[in-house]
Short mmCIF file of N, CA and C in Angstrom, two decimals:
data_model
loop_
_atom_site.label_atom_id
_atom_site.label_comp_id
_atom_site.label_asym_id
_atom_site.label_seq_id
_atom_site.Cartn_x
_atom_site.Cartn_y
_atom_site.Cartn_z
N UNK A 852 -3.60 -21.22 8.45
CA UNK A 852 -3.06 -20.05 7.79
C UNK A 852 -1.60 -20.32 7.45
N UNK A 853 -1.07 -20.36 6.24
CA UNK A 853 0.26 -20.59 5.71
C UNK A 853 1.37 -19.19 6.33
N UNK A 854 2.46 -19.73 6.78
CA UNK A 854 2.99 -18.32 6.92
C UNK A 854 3.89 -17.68 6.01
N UNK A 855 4.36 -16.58 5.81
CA UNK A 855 4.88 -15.88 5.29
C UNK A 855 6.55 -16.25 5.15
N UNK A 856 7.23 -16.40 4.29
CA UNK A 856 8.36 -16.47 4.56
C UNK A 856 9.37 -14.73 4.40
N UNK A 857 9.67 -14.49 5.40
CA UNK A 857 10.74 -12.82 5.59
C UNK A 857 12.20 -13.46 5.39
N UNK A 858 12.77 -12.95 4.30
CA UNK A 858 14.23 -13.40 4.00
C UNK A 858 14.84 -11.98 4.91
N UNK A 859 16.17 -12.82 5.31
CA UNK A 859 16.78 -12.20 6.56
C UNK A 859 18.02 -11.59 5.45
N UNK A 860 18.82 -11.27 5.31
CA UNK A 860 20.18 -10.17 4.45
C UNK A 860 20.62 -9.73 5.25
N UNK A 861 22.01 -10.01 5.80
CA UNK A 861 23.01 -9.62 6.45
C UNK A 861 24.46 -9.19 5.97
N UNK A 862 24.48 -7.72 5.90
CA UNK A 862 26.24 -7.43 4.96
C UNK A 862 26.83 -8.40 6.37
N UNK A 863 27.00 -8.54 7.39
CA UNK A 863 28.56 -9.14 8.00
C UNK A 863 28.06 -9.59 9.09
N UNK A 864 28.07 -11.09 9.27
CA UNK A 864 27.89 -11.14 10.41
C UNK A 864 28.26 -10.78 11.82
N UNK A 865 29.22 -10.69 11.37
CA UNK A 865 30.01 -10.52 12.96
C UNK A 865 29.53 -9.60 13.72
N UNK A 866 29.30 -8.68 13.31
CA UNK A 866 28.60 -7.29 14.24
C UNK A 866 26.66 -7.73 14.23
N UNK A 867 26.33 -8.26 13.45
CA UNK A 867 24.90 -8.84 13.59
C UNK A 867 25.17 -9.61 14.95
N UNK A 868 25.99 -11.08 14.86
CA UNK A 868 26.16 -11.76 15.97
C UNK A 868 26.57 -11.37 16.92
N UNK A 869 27.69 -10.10 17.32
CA UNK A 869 27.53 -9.17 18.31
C UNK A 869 26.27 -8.65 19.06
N UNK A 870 25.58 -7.74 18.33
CA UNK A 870 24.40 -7.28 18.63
C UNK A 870 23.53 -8.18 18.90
N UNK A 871 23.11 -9.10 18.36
CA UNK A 871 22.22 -10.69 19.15
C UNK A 871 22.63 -11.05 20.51
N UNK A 872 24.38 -11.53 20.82
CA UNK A 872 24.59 -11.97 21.88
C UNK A 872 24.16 -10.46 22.94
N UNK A 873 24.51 -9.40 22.86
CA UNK A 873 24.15 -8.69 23.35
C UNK A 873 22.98 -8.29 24.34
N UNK A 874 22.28 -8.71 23.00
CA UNK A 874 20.65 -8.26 23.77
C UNK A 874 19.97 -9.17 24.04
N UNK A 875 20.60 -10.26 23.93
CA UNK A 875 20.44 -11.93 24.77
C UNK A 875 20.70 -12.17 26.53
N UNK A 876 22.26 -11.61 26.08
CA UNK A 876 22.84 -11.47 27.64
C UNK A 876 22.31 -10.16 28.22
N UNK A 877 21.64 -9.76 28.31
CA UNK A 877 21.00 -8.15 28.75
C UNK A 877 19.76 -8.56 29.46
N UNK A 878 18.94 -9.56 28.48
CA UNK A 878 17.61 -10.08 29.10
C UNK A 878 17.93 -11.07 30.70
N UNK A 879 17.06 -11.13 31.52
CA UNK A 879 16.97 -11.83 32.74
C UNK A 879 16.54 -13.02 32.62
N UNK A 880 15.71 -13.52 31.83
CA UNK A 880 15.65 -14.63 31.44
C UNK A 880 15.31 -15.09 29.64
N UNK A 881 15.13 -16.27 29.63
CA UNK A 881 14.91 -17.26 28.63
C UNK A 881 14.03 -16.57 27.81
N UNK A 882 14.62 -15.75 26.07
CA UNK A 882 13.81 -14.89 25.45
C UNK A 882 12.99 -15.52 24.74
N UNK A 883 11.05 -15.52 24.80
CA UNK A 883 9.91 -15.70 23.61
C UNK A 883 10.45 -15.74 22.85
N UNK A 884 10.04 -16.59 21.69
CA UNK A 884 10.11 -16.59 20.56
C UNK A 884 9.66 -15.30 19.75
N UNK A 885 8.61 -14.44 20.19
CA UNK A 885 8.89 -13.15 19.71
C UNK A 885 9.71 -11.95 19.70
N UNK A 886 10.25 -12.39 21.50
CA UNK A 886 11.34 -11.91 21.95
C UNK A 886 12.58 -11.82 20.84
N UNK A 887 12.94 -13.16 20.75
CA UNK A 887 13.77 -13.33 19.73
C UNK A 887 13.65 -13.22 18.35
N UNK A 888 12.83 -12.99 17.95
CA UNK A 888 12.30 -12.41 16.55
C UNK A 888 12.68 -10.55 16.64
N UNK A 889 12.41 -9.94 17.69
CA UNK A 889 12.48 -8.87 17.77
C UNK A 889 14.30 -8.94 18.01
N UNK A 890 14.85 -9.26 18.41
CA UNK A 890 15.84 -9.09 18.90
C UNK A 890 16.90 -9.60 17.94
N UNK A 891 16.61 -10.58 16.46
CA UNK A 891 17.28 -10.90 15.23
C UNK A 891 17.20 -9.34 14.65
N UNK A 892 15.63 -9.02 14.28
CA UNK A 892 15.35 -7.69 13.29
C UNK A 892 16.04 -6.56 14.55
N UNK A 893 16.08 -6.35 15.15
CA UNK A 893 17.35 -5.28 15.92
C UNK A 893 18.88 -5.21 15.40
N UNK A 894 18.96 -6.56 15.67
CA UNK A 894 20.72 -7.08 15.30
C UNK A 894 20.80 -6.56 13.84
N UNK A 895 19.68 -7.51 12.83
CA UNK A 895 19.98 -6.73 11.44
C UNK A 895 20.13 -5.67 11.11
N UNK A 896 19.14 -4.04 12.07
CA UNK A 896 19.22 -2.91 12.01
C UNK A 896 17.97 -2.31 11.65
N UNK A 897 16.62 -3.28 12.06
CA UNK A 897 15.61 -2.62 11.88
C UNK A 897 14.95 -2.73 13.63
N UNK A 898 13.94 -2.20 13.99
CA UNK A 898 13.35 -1.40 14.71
C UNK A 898 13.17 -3.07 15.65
N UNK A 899 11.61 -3.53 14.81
CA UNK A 899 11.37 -4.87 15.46
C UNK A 899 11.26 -5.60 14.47
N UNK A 900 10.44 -6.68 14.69
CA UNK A 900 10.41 -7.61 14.02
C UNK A 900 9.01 -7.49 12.79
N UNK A 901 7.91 -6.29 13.19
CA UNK A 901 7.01 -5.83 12.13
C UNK A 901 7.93 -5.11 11.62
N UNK A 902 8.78 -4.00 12.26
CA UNK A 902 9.36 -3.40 10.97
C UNK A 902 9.90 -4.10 9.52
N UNK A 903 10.64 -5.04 10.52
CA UNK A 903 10.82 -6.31 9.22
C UNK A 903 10.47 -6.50 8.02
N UNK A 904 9.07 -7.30 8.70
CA UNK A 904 8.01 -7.50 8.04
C UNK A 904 7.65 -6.69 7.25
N UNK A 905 7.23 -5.32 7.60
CA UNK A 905 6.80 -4.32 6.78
C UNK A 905 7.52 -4.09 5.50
N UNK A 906 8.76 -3.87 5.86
CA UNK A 906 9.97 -3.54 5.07
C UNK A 906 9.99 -4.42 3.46
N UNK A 907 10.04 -5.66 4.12
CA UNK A 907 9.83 -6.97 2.92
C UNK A 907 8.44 -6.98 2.14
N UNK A 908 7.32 -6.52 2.59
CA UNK A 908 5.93 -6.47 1.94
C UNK A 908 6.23 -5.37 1.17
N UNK A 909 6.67 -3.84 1.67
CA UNK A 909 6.81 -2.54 0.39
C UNK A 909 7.86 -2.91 -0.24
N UNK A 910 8.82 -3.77 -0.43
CA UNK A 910 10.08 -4.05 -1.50
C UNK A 910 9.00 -4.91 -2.42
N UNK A 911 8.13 -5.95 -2.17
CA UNK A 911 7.60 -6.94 -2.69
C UNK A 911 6.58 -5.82 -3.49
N UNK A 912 6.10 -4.92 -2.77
CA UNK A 912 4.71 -3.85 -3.79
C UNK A 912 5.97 -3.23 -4.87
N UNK A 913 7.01 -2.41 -4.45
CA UNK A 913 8.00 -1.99 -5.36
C UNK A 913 8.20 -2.71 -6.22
N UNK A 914 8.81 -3.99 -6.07
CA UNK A 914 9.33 -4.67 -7.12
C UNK A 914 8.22 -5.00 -8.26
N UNK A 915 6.92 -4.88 -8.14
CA UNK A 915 6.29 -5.52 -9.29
C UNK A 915 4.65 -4.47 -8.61
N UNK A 916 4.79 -3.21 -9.03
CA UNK A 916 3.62 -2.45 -8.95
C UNK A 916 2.22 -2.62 -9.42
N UNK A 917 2.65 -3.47 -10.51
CA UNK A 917 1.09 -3.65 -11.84
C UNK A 917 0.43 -4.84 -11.02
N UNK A 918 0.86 -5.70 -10.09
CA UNK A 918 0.69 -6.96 -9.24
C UNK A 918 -1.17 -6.57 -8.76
N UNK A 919 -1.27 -5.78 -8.25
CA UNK A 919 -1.61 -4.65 -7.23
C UNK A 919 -3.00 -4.20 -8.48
N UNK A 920 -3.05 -4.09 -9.36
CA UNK A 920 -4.11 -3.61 -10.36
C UNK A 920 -5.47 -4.79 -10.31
N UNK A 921 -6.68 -3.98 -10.28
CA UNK A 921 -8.00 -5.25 -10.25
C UNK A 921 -8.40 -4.49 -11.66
N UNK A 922 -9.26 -5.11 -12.21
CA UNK A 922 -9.93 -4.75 -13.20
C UNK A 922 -11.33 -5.54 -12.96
N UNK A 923 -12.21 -4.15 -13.29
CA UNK A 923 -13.71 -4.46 -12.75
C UNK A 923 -14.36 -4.86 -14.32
N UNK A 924 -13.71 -6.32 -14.54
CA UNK A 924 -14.51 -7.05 -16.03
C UNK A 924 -15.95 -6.76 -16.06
N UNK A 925 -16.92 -6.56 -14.88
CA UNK A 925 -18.25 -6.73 -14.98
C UNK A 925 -18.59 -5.11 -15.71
N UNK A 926 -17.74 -4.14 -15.22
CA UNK A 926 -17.85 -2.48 -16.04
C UNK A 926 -17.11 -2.75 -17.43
N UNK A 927 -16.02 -3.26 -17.69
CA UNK A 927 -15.85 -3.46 -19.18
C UNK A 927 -16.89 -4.66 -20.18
N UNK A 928 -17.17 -5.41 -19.65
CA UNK A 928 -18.18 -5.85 -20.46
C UNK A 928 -19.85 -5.08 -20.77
N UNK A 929 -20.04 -4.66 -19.78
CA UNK A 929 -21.28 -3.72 -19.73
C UNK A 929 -20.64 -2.55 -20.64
N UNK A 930 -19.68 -2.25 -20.85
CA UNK A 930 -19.41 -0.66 -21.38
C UNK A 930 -19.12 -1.36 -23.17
N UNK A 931 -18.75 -2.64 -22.93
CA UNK A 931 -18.34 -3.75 -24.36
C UNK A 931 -19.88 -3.58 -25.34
N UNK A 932 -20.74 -3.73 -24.30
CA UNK A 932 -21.64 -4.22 -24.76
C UNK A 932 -22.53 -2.94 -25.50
N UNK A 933 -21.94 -1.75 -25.43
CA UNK A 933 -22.87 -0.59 -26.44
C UNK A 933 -22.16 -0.30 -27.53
N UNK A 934 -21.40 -1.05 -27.80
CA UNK A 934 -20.43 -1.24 -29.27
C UNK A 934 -20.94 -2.16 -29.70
N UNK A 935 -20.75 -1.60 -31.56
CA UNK A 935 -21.29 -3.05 -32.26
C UNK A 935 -20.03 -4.06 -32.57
N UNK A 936 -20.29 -5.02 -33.77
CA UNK A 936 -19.15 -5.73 -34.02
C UNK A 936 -18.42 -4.77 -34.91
N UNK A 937 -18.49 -4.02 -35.49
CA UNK A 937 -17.07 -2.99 -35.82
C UNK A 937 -16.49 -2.08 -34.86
N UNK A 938 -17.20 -2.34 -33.63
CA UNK A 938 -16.13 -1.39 -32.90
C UNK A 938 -16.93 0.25 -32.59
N UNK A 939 -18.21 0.18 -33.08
CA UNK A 939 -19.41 2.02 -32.86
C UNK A 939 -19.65 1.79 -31.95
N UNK A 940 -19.60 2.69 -31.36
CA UNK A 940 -20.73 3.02 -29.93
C UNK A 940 -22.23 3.53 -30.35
N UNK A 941 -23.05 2.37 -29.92
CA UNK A 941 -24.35 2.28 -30.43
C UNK A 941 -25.28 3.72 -30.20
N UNK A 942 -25.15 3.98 -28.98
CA UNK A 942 -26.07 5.07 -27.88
C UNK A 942 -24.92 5.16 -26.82
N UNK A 943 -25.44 6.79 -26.67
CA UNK A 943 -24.19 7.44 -25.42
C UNK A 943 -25.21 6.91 -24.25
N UNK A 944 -24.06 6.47 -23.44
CA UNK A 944 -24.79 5.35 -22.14
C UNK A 944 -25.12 6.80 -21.13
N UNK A 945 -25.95 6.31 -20.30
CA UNK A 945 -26.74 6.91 -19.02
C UNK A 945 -25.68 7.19 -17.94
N UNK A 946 -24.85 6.05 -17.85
CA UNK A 946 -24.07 5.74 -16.38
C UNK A 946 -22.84 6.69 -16.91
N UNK A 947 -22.47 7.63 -15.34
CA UNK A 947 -21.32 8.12 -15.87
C UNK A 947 -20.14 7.38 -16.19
N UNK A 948 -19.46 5.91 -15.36
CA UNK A 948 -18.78 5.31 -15.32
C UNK A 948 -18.45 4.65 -16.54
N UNK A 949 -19.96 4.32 -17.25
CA UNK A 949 -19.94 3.72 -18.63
C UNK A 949 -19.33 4.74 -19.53
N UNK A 950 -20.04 6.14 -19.42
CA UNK A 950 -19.32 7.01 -20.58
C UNK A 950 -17.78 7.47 -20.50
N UNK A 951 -17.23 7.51 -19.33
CA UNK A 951 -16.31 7.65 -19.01
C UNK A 951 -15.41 6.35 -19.30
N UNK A 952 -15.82 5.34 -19.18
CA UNK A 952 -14.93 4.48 -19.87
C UNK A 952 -15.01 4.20 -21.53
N UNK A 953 -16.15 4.43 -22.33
CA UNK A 953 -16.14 4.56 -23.72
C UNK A 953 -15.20 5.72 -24.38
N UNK A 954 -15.12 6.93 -23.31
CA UNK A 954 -14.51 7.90 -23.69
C UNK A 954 -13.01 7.18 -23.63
N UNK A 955 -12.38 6.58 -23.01
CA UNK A 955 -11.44 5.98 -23.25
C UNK A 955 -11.29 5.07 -24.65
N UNK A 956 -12.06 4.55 -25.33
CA UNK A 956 -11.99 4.25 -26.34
C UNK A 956 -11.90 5.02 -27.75
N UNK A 957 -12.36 6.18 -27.58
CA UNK A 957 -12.29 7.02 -28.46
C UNK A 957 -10.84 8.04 -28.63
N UNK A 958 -10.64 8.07 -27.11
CA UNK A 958 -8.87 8.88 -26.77
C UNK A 958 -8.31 8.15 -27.57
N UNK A 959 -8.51 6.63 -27.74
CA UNK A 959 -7.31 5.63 -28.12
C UNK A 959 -7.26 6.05 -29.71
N UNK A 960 -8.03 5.90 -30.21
CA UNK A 960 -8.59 5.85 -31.58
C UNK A 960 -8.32 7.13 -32.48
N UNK A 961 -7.87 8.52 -31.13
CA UNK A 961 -7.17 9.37 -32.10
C UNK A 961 -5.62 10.02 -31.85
N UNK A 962 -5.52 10.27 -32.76
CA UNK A 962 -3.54 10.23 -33.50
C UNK A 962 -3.25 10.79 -32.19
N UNK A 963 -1.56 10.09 -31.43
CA UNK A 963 -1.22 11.31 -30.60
C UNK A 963 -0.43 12.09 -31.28
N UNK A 964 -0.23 13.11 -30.16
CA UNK A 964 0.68 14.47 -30.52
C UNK A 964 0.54 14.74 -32.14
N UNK A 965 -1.15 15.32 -32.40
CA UNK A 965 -1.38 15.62 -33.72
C UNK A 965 -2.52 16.31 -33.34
N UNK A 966 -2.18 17.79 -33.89
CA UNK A 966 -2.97 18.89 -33.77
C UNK A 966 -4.05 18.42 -35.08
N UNK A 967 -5.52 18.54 -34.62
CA UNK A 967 -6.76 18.88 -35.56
C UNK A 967 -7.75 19.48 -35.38
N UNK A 968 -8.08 19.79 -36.29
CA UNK A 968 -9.54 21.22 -36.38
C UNK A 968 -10.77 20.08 -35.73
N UNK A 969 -11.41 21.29 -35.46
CA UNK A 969 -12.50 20.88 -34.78
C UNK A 969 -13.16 19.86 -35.79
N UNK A 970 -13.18 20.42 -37.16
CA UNK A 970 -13.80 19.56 -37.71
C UNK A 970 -13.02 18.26 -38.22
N UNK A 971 -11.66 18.12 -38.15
CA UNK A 971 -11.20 16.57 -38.49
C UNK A 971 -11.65 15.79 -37.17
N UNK A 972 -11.51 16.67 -35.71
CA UNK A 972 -11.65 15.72 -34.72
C UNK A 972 -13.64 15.13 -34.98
N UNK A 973 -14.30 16.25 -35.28
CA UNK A 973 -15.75 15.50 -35.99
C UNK A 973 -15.84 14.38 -36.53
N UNK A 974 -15.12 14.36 -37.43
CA UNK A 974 -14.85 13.59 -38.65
C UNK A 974 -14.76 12.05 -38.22
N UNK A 975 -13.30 11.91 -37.14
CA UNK A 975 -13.05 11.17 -36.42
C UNK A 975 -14.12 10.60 -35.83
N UNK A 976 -14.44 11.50 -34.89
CA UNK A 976 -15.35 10.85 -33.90
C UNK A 976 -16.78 10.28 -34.35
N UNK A 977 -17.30 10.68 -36.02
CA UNK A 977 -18.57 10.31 -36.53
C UNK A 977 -18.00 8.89 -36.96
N UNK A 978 -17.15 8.50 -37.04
CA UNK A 978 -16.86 7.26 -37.93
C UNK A 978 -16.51 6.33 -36.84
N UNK A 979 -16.71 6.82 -35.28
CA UNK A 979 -16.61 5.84 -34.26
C UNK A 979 -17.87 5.37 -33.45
N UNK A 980 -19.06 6.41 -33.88
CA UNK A 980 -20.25 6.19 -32.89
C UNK A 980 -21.32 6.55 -34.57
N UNK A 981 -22.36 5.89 -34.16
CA UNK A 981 -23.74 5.67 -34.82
C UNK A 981 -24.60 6.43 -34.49
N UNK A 982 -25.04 7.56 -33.11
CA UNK A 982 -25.99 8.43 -32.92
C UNK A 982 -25.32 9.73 -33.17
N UNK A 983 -24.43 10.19 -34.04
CA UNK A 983 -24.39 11.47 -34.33
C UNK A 983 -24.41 12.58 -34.14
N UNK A 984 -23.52 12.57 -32.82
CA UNK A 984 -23.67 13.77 -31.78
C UNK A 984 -21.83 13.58 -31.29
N UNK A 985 -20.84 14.17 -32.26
CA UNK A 985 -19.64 14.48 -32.19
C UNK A 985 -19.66 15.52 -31.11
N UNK A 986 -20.21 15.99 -31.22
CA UNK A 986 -19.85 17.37 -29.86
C UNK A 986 -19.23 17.00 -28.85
N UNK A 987 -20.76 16.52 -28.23
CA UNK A 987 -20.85 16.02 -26.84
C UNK A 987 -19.51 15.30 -26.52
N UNK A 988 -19.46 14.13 -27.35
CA UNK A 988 -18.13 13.03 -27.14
C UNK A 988 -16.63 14.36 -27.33
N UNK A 989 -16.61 15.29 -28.20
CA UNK A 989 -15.55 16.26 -27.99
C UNK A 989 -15.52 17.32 -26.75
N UNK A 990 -16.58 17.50 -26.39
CA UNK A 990 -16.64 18.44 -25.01
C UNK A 990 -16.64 17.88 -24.10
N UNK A 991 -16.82 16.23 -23.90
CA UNK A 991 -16.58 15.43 -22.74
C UNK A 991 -15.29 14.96 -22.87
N UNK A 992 -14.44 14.93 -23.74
CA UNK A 992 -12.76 14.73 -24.01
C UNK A 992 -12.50 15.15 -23.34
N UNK A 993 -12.67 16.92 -23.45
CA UNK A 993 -11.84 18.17 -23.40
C UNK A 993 -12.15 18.08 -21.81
N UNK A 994 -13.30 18.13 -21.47
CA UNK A 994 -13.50 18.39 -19.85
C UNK A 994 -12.93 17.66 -18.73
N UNK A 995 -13.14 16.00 -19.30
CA UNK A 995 -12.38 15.49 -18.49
C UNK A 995 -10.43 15.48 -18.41
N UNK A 996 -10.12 15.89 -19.74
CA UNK A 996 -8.99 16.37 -19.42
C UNK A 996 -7.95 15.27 -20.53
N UNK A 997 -8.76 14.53 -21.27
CA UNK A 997 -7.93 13.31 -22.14
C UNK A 997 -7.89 14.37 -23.35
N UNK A 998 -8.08 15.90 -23.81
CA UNK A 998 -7.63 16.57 -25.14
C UNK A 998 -7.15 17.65 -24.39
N UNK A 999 -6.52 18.71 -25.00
CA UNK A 999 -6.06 20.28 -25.09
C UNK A 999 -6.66 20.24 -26.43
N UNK A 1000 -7.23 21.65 -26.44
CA UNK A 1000 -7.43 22.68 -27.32
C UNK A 1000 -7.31 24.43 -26.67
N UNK A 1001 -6.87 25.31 -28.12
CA UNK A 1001 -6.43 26.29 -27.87
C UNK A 1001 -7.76 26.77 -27.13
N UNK A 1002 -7.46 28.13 -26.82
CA UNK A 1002 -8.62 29.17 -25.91
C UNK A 1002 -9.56 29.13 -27.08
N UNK A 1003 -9.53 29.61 -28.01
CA UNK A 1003 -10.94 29.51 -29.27
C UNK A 1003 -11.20 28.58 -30.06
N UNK A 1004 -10.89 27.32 -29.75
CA UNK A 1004 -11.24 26.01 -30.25
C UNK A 1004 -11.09 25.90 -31.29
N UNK A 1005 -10.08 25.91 -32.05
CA UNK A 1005 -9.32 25.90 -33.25
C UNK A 1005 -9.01 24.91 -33.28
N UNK A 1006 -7.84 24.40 -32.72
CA UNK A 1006 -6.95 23.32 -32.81
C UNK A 1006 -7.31 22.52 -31.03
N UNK A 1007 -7.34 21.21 -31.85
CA UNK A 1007 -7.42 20.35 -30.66
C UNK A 1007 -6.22 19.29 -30.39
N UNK A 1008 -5.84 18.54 -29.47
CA UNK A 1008 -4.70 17.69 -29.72
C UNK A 1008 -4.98 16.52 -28.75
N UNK A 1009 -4.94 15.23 -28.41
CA UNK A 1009 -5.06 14.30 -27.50
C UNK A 1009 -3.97 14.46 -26.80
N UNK A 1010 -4.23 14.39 -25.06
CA UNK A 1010 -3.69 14.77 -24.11
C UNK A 1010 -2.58 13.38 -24.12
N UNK A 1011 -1.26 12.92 -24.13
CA UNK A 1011 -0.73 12.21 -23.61
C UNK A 1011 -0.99 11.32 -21.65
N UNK A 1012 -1.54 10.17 -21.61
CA UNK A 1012 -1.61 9.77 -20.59
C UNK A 1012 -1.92 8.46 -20.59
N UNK A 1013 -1.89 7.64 -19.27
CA UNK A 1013 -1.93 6.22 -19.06
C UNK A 1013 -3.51 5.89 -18.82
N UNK A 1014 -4.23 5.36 -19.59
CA UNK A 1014 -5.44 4.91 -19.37
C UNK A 1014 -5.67 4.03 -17.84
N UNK A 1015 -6.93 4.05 -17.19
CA UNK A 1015 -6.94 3.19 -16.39
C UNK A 1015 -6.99 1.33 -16.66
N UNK A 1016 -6.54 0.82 -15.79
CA UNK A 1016 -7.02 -0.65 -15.91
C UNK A 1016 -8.10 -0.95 -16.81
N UNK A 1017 -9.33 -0.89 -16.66
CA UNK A 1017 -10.77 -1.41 -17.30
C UNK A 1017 -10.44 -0.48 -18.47
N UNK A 1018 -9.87 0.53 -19.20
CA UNK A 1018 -9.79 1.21 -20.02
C UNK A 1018 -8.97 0.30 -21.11
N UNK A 1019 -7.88 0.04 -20.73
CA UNK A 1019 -6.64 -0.51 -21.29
C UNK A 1019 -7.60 -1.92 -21.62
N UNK A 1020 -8.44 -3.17 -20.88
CA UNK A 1020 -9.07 -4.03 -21.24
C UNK A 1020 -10.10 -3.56 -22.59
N UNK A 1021 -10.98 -2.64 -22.22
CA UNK A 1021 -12.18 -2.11 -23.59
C UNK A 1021 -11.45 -2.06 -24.76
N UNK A 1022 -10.21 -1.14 -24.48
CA UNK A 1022 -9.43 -0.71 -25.77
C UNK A 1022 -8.63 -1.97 -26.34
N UNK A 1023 -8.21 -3.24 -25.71
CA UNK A 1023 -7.81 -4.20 -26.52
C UNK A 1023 -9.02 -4.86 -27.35
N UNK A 1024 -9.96 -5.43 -26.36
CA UNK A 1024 -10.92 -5.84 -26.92
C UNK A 1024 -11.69 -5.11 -28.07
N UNK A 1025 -12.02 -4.01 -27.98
CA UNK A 1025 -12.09 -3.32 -29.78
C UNK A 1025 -11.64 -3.38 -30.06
N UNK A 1026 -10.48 -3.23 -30.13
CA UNK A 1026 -9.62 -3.48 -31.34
C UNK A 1026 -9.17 -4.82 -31.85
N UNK A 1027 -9.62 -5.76 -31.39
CA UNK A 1027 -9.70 -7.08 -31.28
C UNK A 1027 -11.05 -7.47 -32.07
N UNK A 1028 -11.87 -7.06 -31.72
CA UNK A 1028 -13.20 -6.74 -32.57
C UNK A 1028 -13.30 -5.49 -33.86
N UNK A 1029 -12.76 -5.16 -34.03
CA UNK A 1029 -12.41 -4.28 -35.52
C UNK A 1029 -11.31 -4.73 -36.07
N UNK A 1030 -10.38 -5.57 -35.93
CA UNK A 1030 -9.80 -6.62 -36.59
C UNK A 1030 -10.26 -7.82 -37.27
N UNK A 1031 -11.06 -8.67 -36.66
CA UNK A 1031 -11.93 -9.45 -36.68
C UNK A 1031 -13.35 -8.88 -37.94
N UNK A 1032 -13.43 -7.75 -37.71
CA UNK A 1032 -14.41 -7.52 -38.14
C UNK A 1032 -14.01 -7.21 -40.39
N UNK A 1033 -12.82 -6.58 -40.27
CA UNK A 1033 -12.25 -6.27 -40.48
C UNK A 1033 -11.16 -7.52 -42.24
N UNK A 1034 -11.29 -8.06 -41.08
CA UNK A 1034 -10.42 -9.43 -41.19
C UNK A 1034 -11.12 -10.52 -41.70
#
């Protein structure tokens, strides 16, 4: 097992090396090596020597958050795969996970912060799927929460938000494939 390297940061030594000799000369005998691991991360001003540790792993998640993201390729290719080569959704899939991630493809595909009638968002949405059932794909927008529309369904608008991981993959890849297609 490789170990970890914990970088040590000290504003001044002198009061670090204080506090070491300290709790050196305090002990009765000859301090473990964990001993003394605990007794450096004291001097520096943390707890023990996991606090340490700990400390340096959440700066390391802070510093680079997106590190930390999986993307489940085997659900974006399965969800890839009910689109044709322009980019339609062939048939509304069975699996909720699948429709829920196609529905991400369609959020992408319309204007943000642009109010439209029920029937431009139709319009839209017939020129993205091949089985002809705009509704559904607009009442599953709205429900899950990727549109606003007013109380009497007048005006609709795409909700501003960050797609998930496997979302953000589908949506390059169509559009990568309606370029291509396109092109």
């Amino acid at each position: 097992m490789s170990k970890q390297t914990i970088p040590l940061v000290v504003e001044d030594i002198s009061p670090f090396a204080r506090a070491l000799a300290r709790q050196i000369n305090d002990g009765k005998e000859k301090p473990s090596h964990l001993s003394l691991m605990n007794m450096v991360s004291r001097a520096a001003g943390f707890r023990n020597f996991q606090h340490l540790r700990a400390a340096h792993v959440a700066g390391g998640r802070l510093a680079n958050p997106h590190a930390v993201e999986t993307i489940d390729h085997q659900l974006v290719e399965r969800t890839l795969n009910r689109f044709d080569s322009a980019g339609r959704l062939l048939q509304w899939p069975s699996r909720r996970k699948v429709q829920d991630l196609c529905l991400w493809a369609f959020w992408s595909a319309l204007p943000a912060r642009t109010l439209m009638s029920e029937r431009d968002i139709n319009a839209r949405l017939r020129e993205m799927h091949s089985f002809n059932d705009p509704a559904i794909l607009r009442r599953t927008l709205f429900s899950l929460g990727m549109m606003t529309r007013n109380p009497d369904g007048s005006d609709y608008c795409r909700k501003e938000q960050a797609p998930p991981p496997e979302a953000r993959e589908l949506i390059s890849l169509l559009e990568a494939r309606r370029r291509d297609k396109a092109g």
